[in-house]
Tab-separated table of C-alpha atoms and ligand atoms in Angstrom:
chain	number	residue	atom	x	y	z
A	33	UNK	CA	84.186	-166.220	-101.966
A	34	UNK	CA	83.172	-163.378	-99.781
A	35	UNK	CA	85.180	-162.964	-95.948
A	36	UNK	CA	81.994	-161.698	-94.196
A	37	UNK	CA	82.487	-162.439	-90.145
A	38	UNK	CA	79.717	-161.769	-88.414
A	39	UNK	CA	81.095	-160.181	-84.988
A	40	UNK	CA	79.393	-159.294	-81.809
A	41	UNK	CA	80.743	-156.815	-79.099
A	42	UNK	CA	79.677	-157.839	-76.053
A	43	UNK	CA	79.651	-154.945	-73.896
A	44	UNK	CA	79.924	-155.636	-69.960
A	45	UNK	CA	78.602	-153.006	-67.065
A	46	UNK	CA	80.198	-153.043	-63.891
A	47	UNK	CA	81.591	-155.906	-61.967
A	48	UNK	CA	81.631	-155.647	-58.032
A	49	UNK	CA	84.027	-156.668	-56.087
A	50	UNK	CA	81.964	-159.354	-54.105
A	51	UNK	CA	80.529	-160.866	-57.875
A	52	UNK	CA	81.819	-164.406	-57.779
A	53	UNK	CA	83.123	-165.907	-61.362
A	54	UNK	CA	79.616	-168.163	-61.405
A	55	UNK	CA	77.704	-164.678	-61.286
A	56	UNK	CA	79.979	-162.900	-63.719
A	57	UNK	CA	79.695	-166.396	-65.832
A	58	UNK	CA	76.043	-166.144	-66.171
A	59	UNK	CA	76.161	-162.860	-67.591
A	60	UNK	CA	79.046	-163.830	-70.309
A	61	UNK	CA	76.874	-166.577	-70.882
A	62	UNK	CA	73.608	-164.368	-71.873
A	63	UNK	CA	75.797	-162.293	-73.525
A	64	UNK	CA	77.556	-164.927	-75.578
A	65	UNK	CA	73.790	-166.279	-76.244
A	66	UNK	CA	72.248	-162.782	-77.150
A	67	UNK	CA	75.345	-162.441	-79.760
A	68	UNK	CA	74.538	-166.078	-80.942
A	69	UNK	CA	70.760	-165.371	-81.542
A	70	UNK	CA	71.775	-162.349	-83.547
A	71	UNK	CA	73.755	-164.509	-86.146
A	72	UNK	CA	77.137	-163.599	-84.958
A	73	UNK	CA	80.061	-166.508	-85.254
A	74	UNK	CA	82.689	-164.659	-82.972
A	75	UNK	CA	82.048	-162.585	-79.797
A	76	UNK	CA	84.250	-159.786	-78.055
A	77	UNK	CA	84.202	-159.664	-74.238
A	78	UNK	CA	86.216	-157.157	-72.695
A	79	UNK	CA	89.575	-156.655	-70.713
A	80	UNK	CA	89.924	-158.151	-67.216
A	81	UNK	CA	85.924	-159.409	-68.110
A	82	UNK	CA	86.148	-162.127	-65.078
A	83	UNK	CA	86.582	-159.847	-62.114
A	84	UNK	CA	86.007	-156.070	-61.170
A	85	UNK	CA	89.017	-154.008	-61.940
A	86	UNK	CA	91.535	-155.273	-58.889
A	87	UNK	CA	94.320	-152.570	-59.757
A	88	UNK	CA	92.385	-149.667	-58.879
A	89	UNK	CA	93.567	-151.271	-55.240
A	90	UNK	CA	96.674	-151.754	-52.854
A	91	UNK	CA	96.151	-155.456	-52.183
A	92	UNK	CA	99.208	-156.619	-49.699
A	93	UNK	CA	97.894	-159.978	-49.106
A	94	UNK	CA	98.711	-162.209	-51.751
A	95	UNK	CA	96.208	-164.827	-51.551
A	96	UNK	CA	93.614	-162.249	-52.072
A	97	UNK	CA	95.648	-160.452	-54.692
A	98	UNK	CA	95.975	-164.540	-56.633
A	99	UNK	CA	92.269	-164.553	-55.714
A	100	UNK	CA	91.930	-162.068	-58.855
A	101	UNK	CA	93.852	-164.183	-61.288
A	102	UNK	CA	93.646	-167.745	-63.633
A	103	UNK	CA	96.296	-170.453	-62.915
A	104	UNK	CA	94.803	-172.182	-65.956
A	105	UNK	CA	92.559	-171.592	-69.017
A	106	UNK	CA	90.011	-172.987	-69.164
A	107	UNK	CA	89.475	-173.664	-65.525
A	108	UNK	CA	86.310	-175.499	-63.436
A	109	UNK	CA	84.903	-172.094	-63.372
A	110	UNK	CA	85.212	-170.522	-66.734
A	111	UNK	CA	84.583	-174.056	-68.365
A	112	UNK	CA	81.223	-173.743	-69.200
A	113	UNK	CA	81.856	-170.365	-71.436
A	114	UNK	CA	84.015	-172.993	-73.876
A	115	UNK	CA	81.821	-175.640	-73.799
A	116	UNK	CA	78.899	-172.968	-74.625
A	117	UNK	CA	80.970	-171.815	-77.263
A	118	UNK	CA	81.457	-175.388	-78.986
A	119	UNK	CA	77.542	-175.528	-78.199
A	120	UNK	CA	76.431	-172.590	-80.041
A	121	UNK	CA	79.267	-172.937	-82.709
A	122	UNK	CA	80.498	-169.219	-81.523
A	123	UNK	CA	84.569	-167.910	-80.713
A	124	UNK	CA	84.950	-165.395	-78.104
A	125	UNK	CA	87.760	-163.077	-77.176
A	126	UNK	CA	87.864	-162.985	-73.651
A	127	UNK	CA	90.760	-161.055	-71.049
A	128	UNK	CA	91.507	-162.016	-67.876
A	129	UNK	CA	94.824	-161.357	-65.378
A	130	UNK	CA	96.869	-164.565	-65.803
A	131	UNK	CA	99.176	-166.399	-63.198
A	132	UNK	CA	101.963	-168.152	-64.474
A	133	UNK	CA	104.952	-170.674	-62.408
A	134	UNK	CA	107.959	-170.100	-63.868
A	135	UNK	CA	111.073	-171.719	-62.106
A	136	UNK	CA	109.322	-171.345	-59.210
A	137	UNK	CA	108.491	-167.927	-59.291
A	138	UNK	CA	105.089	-166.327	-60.071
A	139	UNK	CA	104.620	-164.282	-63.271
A	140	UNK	CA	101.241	-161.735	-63.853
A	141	UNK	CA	100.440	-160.461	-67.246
A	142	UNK	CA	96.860	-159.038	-68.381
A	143	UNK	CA	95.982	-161.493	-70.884
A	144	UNK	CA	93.576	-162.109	-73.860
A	145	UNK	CA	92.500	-165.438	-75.896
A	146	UNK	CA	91.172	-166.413	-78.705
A	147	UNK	CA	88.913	-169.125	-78.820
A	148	UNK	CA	87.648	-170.720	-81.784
A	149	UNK	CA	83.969	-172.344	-82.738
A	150	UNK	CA	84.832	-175.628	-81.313
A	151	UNK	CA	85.799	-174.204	-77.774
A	152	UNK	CA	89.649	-174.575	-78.505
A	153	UNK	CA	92.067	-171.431	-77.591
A	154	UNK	CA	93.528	-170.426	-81.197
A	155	UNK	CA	95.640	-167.602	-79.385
A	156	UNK	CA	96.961	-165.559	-76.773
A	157	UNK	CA	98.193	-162.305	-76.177
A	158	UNK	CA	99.707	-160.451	-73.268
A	159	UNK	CA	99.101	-157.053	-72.760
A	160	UNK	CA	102.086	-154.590	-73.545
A	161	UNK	CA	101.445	-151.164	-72.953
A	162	UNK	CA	100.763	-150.893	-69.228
A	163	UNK	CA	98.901	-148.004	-67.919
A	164	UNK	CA	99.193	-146.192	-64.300
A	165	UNK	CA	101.691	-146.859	-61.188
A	166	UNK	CA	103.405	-149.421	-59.557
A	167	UNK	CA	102.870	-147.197	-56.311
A	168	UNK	CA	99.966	-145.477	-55.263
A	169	UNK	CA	99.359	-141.902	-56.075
A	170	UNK	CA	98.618	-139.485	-53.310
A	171	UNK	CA	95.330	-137.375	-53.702
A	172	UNK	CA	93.768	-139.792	-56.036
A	173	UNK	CA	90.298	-141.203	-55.839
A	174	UNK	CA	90.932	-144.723	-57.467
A	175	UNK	CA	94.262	-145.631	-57.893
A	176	UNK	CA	95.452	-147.559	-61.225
A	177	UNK	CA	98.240	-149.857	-60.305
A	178	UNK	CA	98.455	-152.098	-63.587
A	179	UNK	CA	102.257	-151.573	-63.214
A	180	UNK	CA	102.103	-152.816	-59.945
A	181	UNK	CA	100.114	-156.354	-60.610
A	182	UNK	CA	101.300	-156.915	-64.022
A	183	UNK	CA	104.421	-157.667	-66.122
A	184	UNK	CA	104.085	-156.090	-69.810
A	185	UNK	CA	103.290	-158.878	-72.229
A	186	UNK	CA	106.215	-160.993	-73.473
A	187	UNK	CA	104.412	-162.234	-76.720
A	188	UNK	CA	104.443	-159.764	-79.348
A	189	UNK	CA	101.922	-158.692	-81.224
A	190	UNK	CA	101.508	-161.836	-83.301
A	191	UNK	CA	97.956	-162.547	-85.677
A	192	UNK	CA	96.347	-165.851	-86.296
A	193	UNK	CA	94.495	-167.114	-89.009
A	194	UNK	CA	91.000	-168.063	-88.046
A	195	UNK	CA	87.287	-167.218	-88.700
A	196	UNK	CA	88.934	-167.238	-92.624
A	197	UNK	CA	90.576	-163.945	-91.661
A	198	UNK	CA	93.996	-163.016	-89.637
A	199	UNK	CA	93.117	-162.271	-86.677
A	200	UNK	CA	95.115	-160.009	-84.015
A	201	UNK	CA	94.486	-159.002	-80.987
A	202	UNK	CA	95.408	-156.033	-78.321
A	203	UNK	CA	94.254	-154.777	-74.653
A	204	UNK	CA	92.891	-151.761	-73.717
A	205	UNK	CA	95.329	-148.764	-73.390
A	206	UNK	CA	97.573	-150.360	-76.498
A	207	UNK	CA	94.439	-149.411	-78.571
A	208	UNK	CA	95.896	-145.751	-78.154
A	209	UNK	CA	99.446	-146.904	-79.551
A	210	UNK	CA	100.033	-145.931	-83.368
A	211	UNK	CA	102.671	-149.009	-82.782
A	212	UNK	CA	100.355	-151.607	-81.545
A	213	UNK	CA	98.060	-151.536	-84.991
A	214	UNK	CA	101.120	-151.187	-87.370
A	215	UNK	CA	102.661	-154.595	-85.872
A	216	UNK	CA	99.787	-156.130	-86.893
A	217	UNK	CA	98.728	-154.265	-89.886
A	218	UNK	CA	102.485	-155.293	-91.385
A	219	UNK	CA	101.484	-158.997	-91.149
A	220	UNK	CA	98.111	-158.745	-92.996
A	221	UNK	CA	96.029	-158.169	-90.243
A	222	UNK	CA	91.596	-158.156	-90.983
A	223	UNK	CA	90.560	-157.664	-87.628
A	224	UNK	CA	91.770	-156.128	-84.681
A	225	UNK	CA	89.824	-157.367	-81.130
A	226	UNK	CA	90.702	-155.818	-77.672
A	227	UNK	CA	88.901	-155.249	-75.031
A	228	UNK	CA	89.252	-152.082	-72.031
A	229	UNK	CA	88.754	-150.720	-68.752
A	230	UNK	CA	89.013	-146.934	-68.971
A	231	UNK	CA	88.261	-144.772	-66.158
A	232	UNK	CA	86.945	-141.275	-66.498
A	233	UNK	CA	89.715	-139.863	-64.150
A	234	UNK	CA	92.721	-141.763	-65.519
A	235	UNK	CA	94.634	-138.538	-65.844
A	236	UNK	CA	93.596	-136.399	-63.213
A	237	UNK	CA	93.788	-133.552	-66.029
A	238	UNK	CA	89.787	-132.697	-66.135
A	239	UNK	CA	91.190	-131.397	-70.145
A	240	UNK	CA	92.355	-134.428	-70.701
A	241	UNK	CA	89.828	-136.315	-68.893
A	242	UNK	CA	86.814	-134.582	-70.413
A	243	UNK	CA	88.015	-135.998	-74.018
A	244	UNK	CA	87.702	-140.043	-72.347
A	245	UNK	CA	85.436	-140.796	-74.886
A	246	UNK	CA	86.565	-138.617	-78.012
A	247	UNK	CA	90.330	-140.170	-77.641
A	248	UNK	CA	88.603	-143.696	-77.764
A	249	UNK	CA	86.776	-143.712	-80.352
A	250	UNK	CA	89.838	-141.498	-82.314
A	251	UNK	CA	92.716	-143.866	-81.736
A	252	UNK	CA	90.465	-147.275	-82.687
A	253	UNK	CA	89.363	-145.089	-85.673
A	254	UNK	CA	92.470	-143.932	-86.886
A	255	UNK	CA	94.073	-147.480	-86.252
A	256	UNK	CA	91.554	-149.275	-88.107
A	257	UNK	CA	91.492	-146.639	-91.223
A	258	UNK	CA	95.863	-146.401	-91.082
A	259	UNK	CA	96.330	-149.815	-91.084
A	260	UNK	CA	92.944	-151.236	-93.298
A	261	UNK	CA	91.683	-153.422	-90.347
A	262	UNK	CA	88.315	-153.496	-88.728
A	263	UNK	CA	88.616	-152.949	-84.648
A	264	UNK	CA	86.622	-154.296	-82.343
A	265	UNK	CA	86.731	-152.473	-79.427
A	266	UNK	CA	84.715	-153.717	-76.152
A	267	UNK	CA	84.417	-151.969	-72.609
A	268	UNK	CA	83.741	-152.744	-69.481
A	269	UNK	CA	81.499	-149.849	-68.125
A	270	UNK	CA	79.367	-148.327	-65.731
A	271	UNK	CA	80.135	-147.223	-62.004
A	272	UNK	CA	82.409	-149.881	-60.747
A	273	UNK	CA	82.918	-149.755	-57.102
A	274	UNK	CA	82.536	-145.827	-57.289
A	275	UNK	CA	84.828	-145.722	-60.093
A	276	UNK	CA	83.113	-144.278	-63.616
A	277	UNK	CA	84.319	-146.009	-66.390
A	278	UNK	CA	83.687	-145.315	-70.268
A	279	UNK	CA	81.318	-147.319	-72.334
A	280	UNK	CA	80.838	-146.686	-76.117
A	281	UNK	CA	81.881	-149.976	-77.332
A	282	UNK	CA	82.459	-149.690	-80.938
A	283	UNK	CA	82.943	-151.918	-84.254
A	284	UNK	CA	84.860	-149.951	-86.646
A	285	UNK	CA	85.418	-150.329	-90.017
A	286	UNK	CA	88.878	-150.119	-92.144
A	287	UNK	CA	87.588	-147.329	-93.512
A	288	UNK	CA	87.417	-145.550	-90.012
A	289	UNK	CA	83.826	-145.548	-89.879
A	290	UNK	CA	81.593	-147.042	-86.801
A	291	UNK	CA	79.460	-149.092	-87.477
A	292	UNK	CA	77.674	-150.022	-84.686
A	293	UNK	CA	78.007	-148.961	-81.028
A	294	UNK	CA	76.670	-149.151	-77.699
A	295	UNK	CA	74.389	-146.870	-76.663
A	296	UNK	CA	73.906	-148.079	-72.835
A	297	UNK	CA	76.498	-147.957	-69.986
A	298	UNK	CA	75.769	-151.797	-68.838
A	299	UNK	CA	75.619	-155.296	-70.613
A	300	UNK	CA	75.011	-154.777	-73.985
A	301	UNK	CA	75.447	-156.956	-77.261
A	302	UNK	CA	76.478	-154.765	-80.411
A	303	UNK	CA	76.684	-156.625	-83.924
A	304	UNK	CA	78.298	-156.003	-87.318
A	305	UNK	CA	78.747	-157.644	-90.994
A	306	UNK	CA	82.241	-157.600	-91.137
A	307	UNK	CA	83.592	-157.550	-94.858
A	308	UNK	CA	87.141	-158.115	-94.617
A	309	UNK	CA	87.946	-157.602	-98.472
A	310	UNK	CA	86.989	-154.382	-97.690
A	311	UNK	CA	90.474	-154.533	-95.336
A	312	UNK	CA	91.922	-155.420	-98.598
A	313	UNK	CA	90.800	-152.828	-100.902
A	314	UNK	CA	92.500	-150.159	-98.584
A	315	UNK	CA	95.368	-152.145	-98.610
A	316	UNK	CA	95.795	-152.305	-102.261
A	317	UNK	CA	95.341	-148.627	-102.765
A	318	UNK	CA	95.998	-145.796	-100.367
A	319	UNK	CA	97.999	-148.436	-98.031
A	320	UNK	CA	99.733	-150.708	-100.229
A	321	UNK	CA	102.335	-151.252	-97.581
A	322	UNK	CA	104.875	-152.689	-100.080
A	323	UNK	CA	104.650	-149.501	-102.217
A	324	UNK	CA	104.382	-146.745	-100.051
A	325	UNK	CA	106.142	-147.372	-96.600
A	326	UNK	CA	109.730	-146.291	-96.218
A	327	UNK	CA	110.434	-148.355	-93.512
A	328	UNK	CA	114.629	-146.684	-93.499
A	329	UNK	CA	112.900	-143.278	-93.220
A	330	UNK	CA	111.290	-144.392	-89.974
A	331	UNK	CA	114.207	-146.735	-88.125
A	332	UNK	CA	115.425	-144.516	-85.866
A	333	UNK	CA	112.180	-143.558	-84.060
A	334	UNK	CA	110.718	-147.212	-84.161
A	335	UNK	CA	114.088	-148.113	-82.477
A	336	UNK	CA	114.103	-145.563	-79.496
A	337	UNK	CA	112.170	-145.338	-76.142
A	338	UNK	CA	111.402	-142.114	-75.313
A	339	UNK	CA	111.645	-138.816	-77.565
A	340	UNK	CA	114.521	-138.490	-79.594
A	341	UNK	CA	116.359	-134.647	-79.227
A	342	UNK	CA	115.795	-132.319	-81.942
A	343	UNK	CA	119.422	-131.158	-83.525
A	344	UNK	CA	121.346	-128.674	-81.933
A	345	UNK	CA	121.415	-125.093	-83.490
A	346	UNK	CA	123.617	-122.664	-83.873
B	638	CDV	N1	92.897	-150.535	-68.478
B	638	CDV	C1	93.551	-149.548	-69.152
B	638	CDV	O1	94.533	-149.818	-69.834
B	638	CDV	N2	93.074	-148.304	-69.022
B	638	CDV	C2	93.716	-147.159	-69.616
B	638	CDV	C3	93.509	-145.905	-68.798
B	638	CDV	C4	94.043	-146.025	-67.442
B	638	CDV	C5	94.206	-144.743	-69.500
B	638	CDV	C6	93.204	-146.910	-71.034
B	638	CDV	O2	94.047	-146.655	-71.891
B	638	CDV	O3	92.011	-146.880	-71.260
């Protein structure tokens, strides 16, 4: 029986800051249809896909700050991208910034679901790997205050099975973690989805920042190939509010190889034939996990935050 998803990336330009959710619905919607029309049975939007990028601003007043995130999922306004997916007979991977009561008090993660053909969330994930301040940074043209509006994800990196595969998901800057990928690789995983937000000046190193795209593409590559999954990475793009933000949405193969990518900066569908046995080959060969990994030769630096001292010499 072959494990062929047909996946769509579905690439998002800018969102302004006065684009209400119906606006920014209509779009997901043409997207979700374009990806539909091109055969594909599962569609990747990108991170924060309901709103423009809130953290690249100090926002003291709180009902505009709540004004950014969902109390519920679905909700009256994102309701119709579910009930277009149980339509059509597609699943989606969507992010948004999530609001959460807990004992009274209010908890904010950056948050992804998965949501199957029949319009049902299958899974969710909470951003770990935070990018950027909790204060803003003198001297800089767009701040990034993800630390600021956001708890780091409290969920793991777990995988579900669906679309006959296991499916696992990540958001934006976790793509660059070797750590993020090997969670999920050690429980099987076929396909990685995530969605990001990356500004061109995230560094303020123009080195650094000149490589935006290279370092992309390179740490969804080398995640895919090092842990035999396909990625399918998604961006939000385009000058948003004066801020430049990379494109290049990619679907990657576990072989490391892209497959297809986006070749505009705005709202874009990209689709691929997804084999996942080919996931399997690699894993029964170069990265047979159960024969190669020497999981006591690693413990200490999995354990440890932050760099662990080289030994003293003489
Ligand atoms: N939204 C992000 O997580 N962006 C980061 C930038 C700030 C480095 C990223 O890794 O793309």
């Amino acid at each position: 029986m072959s494990r062929i998803i047909r996946v769509a990336s579905a690439q998002m330009g800018p969102i302004a800051k006065s684009e209400s959710r119906a606006q920014v619905m209509t779009r997901l919607l043409d997207l979700m249809n374009e990806a539909k029309s091109r055969g594909a049975e599962l569609v990747v939007f990108p991170e924060l896909a309901l709103t423009t990028f809130f953290p690249r601003w100090v926002i003291d007043d709180e009902a505009e700050l709540d004004s950014y995130y969902e109390a519920a999922m679905p909700n009256n306004e994102t309701a119709p991208l579910f009930d277009a997916a149980k339509r059509l007979g597609i699943g989606f991977y969507i992010g948004y910034a999530e609001l959460i009561l807990e004992n009274g008090h209010k908890r904010r993660f950056n948050t992804s679901i998965l949501v199957d053909r029949a319009g049902n969330i299958t899974g969710k994930y909470r951003k770990v790997h935070l990018p950027g301040h909790a204060e803003p940074q003198p001297g800089r043209a767009h701040q990034h205050l993800e630390k600021r509006y956001f708890e780091p994800g409290n969920l793991g990196f777990p995988v579900w099975r669906a679309f006959g595969g296991v499916m696992g998901m990540c958001i934006c800057n976790d793509r660059r973690w070797p750590e993020t990928y090997r969670v999920m690789g050690l429980q099987g995983v076929d396909m990685v989805m995530l969605g990001y937000n990356t500004p061109y000046d995230h560094t303020g190193h123009g080195d650094i920042d000149a490589l935006t795209n290279f370092h992309n593409h390179l740490s969804m590559q080398a995640g895919a190939y090092q842990n035999a999954t396909w990625v399918v990475g998604t961006a939000k793009c385009g000058v948003e509010e004066g801020s430049k933000m990379l494109a290049q949405s990619a679907i990657i193969a576990p072989s490391g190889e892209i497959v297809a990518m986006a070749s505009t900066i705005g709202d874009e569908v990209i689709t691929a034939a997804a084999d996942l046995d080919i996931g399997k080959r690699y894993r029964e060969t170069i990265f047979d996990f159960s024969r190669h990994r020497e999981p006591e030769a690693y413990r200490l630096i999995v354990e440890r935050k932050g760099a662990i001292p080289p030994p003293e010499t003489a």
